[in-house]
Amino acid sequence: MPDAMIIIDETGAITSFSAAAQRLFGYSEAELVGRNVSCLMPQPDRDRHDEYLAHYLQTGERRIIGLGRVVVGQRRDGSTFPMQLTADSQDYRSGQTRLAKIMVRPSAAILMNCTFIFTKAND
């Protein structure tokens, strides 16, 4: 499965939701464009997301942006799953709106890739 890509604006609103993201989370792009990306997170991260984003915009302190980490995502059906999240805050601009690109890879895909690399290295 290719990495899921989600583009958000500076308020956290989703502006683009890739086909891989649609398959992974179970939502269509039309359902999510304009909604806050926190709808893809379980509690307590869902309620804290806007605080994290505001803190980053005010201070520039990176807690996730530019740093890959494993977090928990939530699908449309409410099920949760571990995923590798990489957020990139390069200055994408659309008019006056700053955009951030979020890449998501389910942890199972990471494990399969590591297993493949380990197997090849030991052949």
XYZ file of C-alpha atoms in Angstrom:
123
model
C 0.000 0.000 0.000
C 1.428 3.417 -0.873
C 1.774 5.940 1.923
C -1.362 7.923 2.651
C -0.981 11.667 2.137
C -3.068 14.312 3.861
C -2.650 18.044 3.237
C -3.874 20.451 5.912
C -3.943 24.226 6.195
C -2.697 26.270 9.152
C -5.977 25.742 11.031
C -5.700 21.949 10.730
C -8.450 21.726 8.098
C -7.944 18.981 5.518
C -7.490 20.363 1.996
C -6.477 17.124 0.239
C -6.884 13.438 1.134
C -5.149 10.901 -1.133
C -6.686 7.688 -2.461
C -4.385 5.703 -0.137
C -5.627 7.774 2.819
C -9.208 7.074 1.769
C -8.547 3.322 1.798
C -6.660 3.462 5.094
C -9.140 5.588 7.059
C -12.390 4.611 5.300
C -13.493 8.150 4.373
C -13.851 9.711 0.950
C -11.976 12.923 0.229
C -15.304 14.757 -0.170
C -16.292 13.764 3.380
C -13.130 15.190 4.940
C -12.112 18.281 2.966
C -12.728 21.218 5.286
C -12.837 19.082 8.449
C -10.121 19.224 11.089
C -7.491 16.492 10.748
C -8.071 15.668 14.418
C -11.136 13.660 13.322
C -8.602 10.962 12.326
C -7.219 10.738 15.884
C -8.581 9.010 18.976
C -8.861 10.803 22.316
C -6.985 12.421 24.003
C -4.977 13.506 20.933
C -8.153 14.650 19.161
C -8.878 17.310 21.782
C -5.226 18.355 22.089
C -4.409 18.681 18.388
C -5.443 22.324 17.967
C -3.324 23.268 20.998
C -0.312 21.465 19.484
C -0.807 23.223 16.150
C -1.252 26.670 17.735
C 1.866 26.134 19.860
C 3.907 25.235 16.779
C 2.637 28.240 14.802
C 3.395 30.616 17.696
C 6.771 29.241 18.775
C 8.128 27.142 15.908
C 8.813 24.344 18.424
C 8.544 21.008 16.641
C 6.927 18.128 18.501
C 5.901 16.093 15.458
C 6.604 18.295 12.438
C 9.873 17.218 10.870
C 10.131 14.275 13.261
C 8.744 10.880 12.310
C 6.988 9.013 15.082
C 4.522 6.236 15.716
C 1.060 7.480 16.695
C -2.442 6.021 16.739
C -4.934 6.739 13.963
C -8.688 6.219 14.012
C -10.719 4.894 11.087
C -14.242 5.875 10.166
C -15.578 2.739 11.893
C -13.894 3.798 15.156
C -11.158 1.166 15.049
C -7.665 2.376 15.861
C -4.288 1.347 14.479
C -0.625 2.257 14.990
C 0.931 4.264 12.176
C 4.175 5.987 11.309
C 3.425 9.691 10.898
C 5.728 12.158 9.184
C 4.638 15.794 9.009
C 6.425 18.275 6.770
C 5.929 21.995 7.283
C 7.873 23.304 4.317
C 6.400 26.578 3.272
C 3.754 25.341 0.889
C 1.599 28.319 0.032
C -1.799 28.577 -1.567
C -2.704 32.239 -1.608
C -2.057 33.284 1.988
C -2.631 29.836 3.496
C 0.307 27.817 4.806
C -0.095 24.109 4.132
C 1.457 21.061 5.786
C 1.883 17.651 4.201
C 1.308 14.608 6.397
C 2.486 11.173 5.293
C 1.023 8.137 7.036
C 2.173 4.521 6.825
C 0.427 1.778 8.811
C 2.891 0.175 11.209
C 2.186 -3.263 9.707
C 3.661 -2.001 6.424
C 6.758 -0.801 8.262
C 7.149 -4.184 9.956
C 6.817 -6.020 6.623
C 9.449 -3.757 5.049
C 11.864 -4.280 7.961
C 11.327 -8.051 7.803
C 12.069 -8.017 4.066
C 15.260 -6.000 4.565
C 16.379 -8.268 7.430
C 15.721 -11.395 5.363
C 17.645 -10.026 2.364
C 20.557 -8.972 4.562
C 20.839 -12.469 6.003
C 20.555 -14.435 2.731
